[in-house]
PDB file of C-alpha atoms in Angstrom:
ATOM      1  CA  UNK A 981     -13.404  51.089  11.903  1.00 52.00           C
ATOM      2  CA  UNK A 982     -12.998  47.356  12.285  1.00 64.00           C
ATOM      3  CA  UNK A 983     -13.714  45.691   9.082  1.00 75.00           C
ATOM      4  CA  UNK A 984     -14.088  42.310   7.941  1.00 75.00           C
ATOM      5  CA  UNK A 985     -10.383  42.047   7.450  1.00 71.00           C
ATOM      6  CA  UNK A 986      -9.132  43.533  10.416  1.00 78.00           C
ATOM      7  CA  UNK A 987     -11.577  40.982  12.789  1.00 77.00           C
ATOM      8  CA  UNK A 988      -9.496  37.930  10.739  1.00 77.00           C
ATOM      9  CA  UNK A 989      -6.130  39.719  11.793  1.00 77.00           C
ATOM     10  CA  UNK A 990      -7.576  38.522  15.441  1.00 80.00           C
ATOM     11  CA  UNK A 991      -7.054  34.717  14.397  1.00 85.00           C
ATOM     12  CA  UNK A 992      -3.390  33.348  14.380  1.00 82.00           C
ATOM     13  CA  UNK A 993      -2.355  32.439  10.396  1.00 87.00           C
ATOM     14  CA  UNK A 994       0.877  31.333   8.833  1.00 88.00           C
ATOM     15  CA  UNK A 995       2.025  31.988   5.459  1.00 88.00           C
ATOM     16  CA  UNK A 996       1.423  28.731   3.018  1.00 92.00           C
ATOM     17  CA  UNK A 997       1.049  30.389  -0.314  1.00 87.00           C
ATOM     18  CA  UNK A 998       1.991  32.723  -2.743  1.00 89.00           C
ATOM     19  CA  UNK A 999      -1.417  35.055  -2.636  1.00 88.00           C
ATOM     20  CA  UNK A1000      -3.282  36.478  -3.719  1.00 91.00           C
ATOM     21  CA  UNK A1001      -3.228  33.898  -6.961  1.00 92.00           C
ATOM     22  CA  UNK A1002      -4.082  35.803  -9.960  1.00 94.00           C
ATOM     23  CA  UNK A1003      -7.199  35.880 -12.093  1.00 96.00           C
ATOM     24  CA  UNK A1004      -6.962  35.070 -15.609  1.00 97.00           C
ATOM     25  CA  UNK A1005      -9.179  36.206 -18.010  1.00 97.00           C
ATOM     26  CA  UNK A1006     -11.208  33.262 -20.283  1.00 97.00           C
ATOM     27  CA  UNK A1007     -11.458  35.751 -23.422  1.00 97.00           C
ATOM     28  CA  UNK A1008     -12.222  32.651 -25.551  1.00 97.00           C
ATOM     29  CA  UNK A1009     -15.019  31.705 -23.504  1.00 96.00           C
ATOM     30  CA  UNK A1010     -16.147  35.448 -22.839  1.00 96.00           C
ATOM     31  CA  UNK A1011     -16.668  35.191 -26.805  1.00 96.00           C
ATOM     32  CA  UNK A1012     -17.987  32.282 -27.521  1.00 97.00           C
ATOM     33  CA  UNK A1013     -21.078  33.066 -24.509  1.00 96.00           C
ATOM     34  CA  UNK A1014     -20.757  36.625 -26.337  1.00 96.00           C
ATOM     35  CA  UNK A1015     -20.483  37.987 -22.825  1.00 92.00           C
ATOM     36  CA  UNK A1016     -19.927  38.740 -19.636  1.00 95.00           C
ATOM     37  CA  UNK A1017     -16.918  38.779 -19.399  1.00 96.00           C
ATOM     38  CA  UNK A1018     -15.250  35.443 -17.295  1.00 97.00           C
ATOM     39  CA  UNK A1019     -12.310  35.120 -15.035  1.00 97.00           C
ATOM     40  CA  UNK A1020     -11.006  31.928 -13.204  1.00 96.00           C
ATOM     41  CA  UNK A1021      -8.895  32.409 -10.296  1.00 94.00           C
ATOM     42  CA  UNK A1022      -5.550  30.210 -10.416  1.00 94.00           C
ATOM     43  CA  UNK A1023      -5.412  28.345  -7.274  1.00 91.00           C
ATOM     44  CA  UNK A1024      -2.826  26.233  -8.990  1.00 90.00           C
ATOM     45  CA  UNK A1025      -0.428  29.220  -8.405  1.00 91.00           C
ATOM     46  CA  UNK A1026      -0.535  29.084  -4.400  1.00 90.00           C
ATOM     47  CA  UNK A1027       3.001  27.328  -5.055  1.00 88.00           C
ATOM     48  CA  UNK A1028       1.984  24.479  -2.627  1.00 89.00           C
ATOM     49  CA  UNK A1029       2.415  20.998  -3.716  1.00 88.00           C
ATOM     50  CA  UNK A1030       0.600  22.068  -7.218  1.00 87.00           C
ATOM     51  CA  UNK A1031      -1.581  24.425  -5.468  1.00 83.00           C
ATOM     52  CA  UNK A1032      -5.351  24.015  -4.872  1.00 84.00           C
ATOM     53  CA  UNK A1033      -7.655  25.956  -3.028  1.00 85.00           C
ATOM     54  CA  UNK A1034      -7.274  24.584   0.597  1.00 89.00           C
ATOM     55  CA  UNK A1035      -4.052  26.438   1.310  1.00 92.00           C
ATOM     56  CA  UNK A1036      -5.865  29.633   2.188  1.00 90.00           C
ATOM     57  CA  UNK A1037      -8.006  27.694   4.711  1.00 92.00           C
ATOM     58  CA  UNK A1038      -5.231  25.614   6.203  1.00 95.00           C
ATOM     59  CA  UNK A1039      -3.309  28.892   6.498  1.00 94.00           C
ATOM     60  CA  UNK A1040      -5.643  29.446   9.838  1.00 94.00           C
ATOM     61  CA  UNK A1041      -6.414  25.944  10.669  1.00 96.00           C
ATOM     62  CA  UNK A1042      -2.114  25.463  10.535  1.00 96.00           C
ATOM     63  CA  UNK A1043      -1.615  28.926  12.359  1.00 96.00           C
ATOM     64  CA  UNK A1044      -4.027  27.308  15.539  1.00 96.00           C
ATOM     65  CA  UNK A1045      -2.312  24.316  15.425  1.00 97.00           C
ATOM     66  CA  UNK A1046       1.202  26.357  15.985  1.00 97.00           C
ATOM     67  CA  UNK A1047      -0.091  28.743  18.363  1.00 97.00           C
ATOM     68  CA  UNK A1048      -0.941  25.252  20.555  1.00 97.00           C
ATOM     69  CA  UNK A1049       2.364  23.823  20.236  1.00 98.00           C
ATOM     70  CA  UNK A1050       1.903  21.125  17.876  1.00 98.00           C
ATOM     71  CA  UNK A1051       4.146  19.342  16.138  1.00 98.00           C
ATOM     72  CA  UNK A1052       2.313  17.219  13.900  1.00 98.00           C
ATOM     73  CA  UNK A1053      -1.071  17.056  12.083  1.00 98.00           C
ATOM     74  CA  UNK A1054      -3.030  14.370  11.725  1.00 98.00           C
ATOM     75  CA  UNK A1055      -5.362  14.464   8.741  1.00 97.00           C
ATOM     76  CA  UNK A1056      -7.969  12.070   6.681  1.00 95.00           C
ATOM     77  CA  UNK A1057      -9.642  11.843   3.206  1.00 94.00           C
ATOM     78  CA  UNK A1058      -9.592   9.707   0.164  1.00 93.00           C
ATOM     79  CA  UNK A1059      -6.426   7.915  -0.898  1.00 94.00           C
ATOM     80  CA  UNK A1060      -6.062  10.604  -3.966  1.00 95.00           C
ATOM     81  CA  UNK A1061      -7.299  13.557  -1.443  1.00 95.00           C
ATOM     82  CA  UNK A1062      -6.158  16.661  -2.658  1.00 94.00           C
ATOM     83  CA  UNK A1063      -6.689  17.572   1.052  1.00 95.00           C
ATOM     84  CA  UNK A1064      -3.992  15.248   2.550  1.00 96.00           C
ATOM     85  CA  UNK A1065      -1.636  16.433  -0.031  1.00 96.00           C
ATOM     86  CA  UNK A1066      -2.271  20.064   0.636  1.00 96.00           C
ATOM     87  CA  UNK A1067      -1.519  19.026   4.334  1.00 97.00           C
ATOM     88  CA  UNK A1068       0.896  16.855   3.931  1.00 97.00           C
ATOM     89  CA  UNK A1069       2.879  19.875   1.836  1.00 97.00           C
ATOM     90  CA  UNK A1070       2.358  22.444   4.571  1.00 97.00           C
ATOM     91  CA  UNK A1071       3.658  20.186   7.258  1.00 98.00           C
ATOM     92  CA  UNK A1072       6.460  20.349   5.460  1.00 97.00           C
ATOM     93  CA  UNK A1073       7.117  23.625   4.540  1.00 97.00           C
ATOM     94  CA  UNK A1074       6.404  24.307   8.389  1.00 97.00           C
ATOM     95  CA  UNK A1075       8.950  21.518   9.615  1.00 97.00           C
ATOM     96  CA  UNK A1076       5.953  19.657  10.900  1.00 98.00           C
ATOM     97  CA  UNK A1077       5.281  16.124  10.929  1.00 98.00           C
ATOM     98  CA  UNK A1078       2.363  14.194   9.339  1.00 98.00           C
ATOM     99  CA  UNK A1079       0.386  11.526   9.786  1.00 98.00           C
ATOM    100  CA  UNK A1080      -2.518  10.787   6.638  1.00 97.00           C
ATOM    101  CA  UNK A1081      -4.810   8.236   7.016  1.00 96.00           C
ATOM    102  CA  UNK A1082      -5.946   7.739   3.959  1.00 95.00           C
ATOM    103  CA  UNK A1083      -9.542   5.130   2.837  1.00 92.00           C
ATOM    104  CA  UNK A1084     -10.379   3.567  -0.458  1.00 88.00           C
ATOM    105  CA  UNK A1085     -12.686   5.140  -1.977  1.00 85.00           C
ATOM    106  CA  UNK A1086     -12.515   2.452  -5.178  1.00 85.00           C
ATOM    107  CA  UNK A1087     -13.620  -1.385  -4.939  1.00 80.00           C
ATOM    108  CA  UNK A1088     -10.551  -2.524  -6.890  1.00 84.00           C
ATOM    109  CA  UNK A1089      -8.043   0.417  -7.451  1.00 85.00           C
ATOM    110  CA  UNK A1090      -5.052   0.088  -9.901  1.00 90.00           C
ATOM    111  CA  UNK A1091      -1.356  -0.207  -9.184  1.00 90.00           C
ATOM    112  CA  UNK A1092      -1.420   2.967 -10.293  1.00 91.00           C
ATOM    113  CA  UNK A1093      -4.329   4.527  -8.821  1.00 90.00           C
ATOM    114  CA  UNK A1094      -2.346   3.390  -5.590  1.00 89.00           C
ATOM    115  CA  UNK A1095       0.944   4.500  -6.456  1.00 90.00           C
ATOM    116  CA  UNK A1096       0.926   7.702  -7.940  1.00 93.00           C
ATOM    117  CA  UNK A1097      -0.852  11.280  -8.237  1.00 94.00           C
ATOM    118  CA  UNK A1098      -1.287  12.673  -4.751  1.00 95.00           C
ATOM    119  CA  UNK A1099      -0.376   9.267  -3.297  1.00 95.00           C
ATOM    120  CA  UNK A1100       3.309   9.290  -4.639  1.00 96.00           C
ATOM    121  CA  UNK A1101       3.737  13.277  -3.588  1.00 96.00           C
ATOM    122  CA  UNK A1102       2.043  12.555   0.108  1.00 97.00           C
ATOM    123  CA  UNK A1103       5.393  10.362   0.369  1.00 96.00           C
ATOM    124  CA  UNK A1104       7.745  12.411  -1.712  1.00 96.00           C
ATOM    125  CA  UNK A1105       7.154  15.612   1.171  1.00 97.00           C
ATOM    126  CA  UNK A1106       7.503  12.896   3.840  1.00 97.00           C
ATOM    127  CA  UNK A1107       3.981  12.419   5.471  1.00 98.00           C
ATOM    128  CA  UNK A1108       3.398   8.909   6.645  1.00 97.00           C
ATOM    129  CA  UNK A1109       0.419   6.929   5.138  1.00 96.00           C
ATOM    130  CA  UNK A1110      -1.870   4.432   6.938  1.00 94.00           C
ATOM    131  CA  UNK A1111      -4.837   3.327   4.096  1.00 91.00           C
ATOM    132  CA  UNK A1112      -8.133   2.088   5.415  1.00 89.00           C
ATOM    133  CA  UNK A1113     -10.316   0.683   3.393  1.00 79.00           C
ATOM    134  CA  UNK A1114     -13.899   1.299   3.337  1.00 68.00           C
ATOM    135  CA  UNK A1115     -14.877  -1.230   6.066  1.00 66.00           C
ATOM    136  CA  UNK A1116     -12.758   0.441   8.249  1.00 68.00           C
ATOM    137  CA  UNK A1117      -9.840  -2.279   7.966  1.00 73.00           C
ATOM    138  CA  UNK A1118      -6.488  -1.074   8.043  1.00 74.00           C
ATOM    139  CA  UNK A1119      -4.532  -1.834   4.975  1.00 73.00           C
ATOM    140  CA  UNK A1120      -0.505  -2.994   5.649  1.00 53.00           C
ATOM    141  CA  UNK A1121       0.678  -2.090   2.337  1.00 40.00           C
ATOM    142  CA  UNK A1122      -1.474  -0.520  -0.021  1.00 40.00           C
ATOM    143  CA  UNK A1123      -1.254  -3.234  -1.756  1.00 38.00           C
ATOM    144  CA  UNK A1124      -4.917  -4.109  -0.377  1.00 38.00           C
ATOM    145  CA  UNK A1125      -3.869  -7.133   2.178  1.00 34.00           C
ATOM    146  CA  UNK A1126      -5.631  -6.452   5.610  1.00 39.00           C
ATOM    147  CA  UNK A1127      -4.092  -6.536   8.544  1.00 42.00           C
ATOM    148  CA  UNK A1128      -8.215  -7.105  10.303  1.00 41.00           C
ATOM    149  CA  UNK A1129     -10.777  -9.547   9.875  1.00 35.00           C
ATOM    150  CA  UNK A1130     -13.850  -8.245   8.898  1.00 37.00           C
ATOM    151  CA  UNK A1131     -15.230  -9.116  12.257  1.00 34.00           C
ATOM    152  CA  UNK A1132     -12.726  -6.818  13.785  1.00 46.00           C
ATOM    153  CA  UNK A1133     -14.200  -3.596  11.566  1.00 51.00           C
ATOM    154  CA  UNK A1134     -13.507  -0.360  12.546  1.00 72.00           C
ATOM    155  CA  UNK A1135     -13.787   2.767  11.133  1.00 82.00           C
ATOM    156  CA  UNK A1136     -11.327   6.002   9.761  1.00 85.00           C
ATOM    157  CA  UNK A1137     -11.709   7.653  13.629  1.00 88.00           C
ATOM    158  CA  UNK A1138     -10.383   4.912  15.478  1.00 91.00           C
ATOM    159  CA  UNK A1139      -7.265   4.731  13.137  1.00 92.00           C
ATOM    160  CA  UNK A1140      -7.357   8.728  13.688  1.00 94.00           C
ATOM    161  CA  UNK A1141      -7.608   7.935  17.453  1.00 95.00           C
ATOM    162  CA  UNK A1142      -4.851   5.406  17.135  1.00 94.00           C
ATOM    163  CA  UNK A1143      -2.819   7.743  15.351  1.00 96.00           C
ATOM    164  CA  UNK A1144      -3.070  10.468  17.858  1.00 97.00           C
ATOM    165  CA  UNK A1145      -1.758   8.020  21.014  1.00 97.00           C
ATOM    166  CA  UNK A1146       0.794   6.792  19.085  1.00 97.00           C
ATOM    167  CA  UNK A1147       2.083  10.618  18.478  1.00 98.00           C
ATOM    168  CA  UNK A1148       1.677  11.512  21.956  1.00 98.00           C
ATOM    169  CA  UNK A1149       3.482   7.946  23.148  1.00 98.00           C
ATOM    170  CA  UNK A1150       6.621   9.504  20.864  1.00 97.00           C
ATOM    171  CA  UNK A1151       6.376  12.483  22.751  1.00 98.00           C
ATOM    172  CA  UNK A1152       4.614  14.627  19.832  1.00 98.00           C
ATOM    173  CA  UNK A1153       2.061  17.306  20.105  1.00 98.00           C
ATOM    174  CA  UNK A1154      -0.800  16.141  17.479  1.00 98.00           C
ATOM    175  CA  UNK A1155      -3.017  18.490  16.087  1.00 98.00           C
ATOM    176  CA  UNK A1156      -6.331  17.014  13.780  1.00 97.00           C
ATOM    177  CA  UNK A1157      -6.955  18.895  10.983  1.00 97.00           C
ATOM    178  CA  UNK A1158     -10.574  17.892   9.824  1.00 92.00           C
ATOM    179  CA  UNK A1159     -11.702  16.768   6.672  1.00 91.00           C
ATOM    180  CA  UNK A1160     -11.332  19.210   3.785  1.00 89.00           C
ATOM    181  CA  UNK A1161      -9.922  21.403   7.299  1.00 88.00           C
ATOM    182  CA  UNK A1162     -13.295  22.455   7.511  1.00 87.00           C
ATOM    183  CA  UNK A1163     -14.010  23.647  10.697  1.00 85.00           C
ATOM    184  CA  UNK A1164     -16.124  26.757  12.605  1.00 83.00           C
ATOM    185  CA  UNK A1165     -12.219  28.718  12.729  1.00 80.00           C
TER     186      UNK A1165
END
């Protein structure tokens, strides 16, 4: 019998996470709704860069990527994207490289907006950070100076692009994860 399971054994996968994360029971909750009973599964237990729920996903997406060779992933989403830090942490537990490029999401975004949360742990596991901002300029610094003119506009795909020639130019074997690494696979 080939069962759901079996048909994902087909698919190459590597092993991010400490799964299956356990389900903790709300009891409190369950109580105060006087029923049914509630659960929330704790995806902050994968034991990846604070854990989240894209590890199980990138487990496959990461797997393809090896099976092809590649040495680095190239990945987008918000500056704060738990994404990119997800990715950025399994590069590194895989001795990959990685490449975020990151946009503003926020008009005028603190010092510390820009400087810490998933920002500051993107650098601490060693991916390298390009910031757009959101008319596609590419930011030196994040410190928002532009290195464009607004005439010169582009957007998060041709820094993506850019990203992916320079890779190859070092000799590197990219490998895009999409957004959210949300793909068909």
């Amino acid at each position: 019998m080939n069962t759901l399971r079996h048909k994902l054994d087909d698919f190459p996968k590597c092993n991010l996470g400490h799964l299956p994360t356990p389900l903790e029971p709300l009891a409190r909750l369950t109580e105060t709704l006087n029923g049914p009973r509630i659960f929330v599964k704790r995806d902050d237990c994968t034991g990846l860069a604070f854990g989240g729920n894209k590890t199980r996903k990138l487990a496959y997406v990461l797997g393809e990527a090896q099976s092809q060779g590649a040495d680095t992933l190239i990945t987008t989403g918000g500056l704060q994207s738990n994404h990119a830090r997800q990715t950025a942490a399994a590069a590194a537990k895989l001795g990959m490289n990685c490449e975020l490029v990151l946009e503003h999401v926020l008009d005028n975004p603190s010092d510390d907006y820009l400087q810490s949360g998933n920002m500051l742990l993107d650098h601490i596991v060693g991916a390298n950070v390009q910031t757009v901002d959101t008319g596609g300029n590419l930011l030196g610094d994040q410190e928002g100076r532009s290195e464009n003119s607004a005439s010169d506009e582009k957007n998060i795909n041709y820094y993506v692009d850019a990203v992916w020639d320079d890779v190859m130019k070092r000799g590197g074997k990219p490998y895009i994860v999409s957004l959210g690494a949300s793909t068909p696979l």
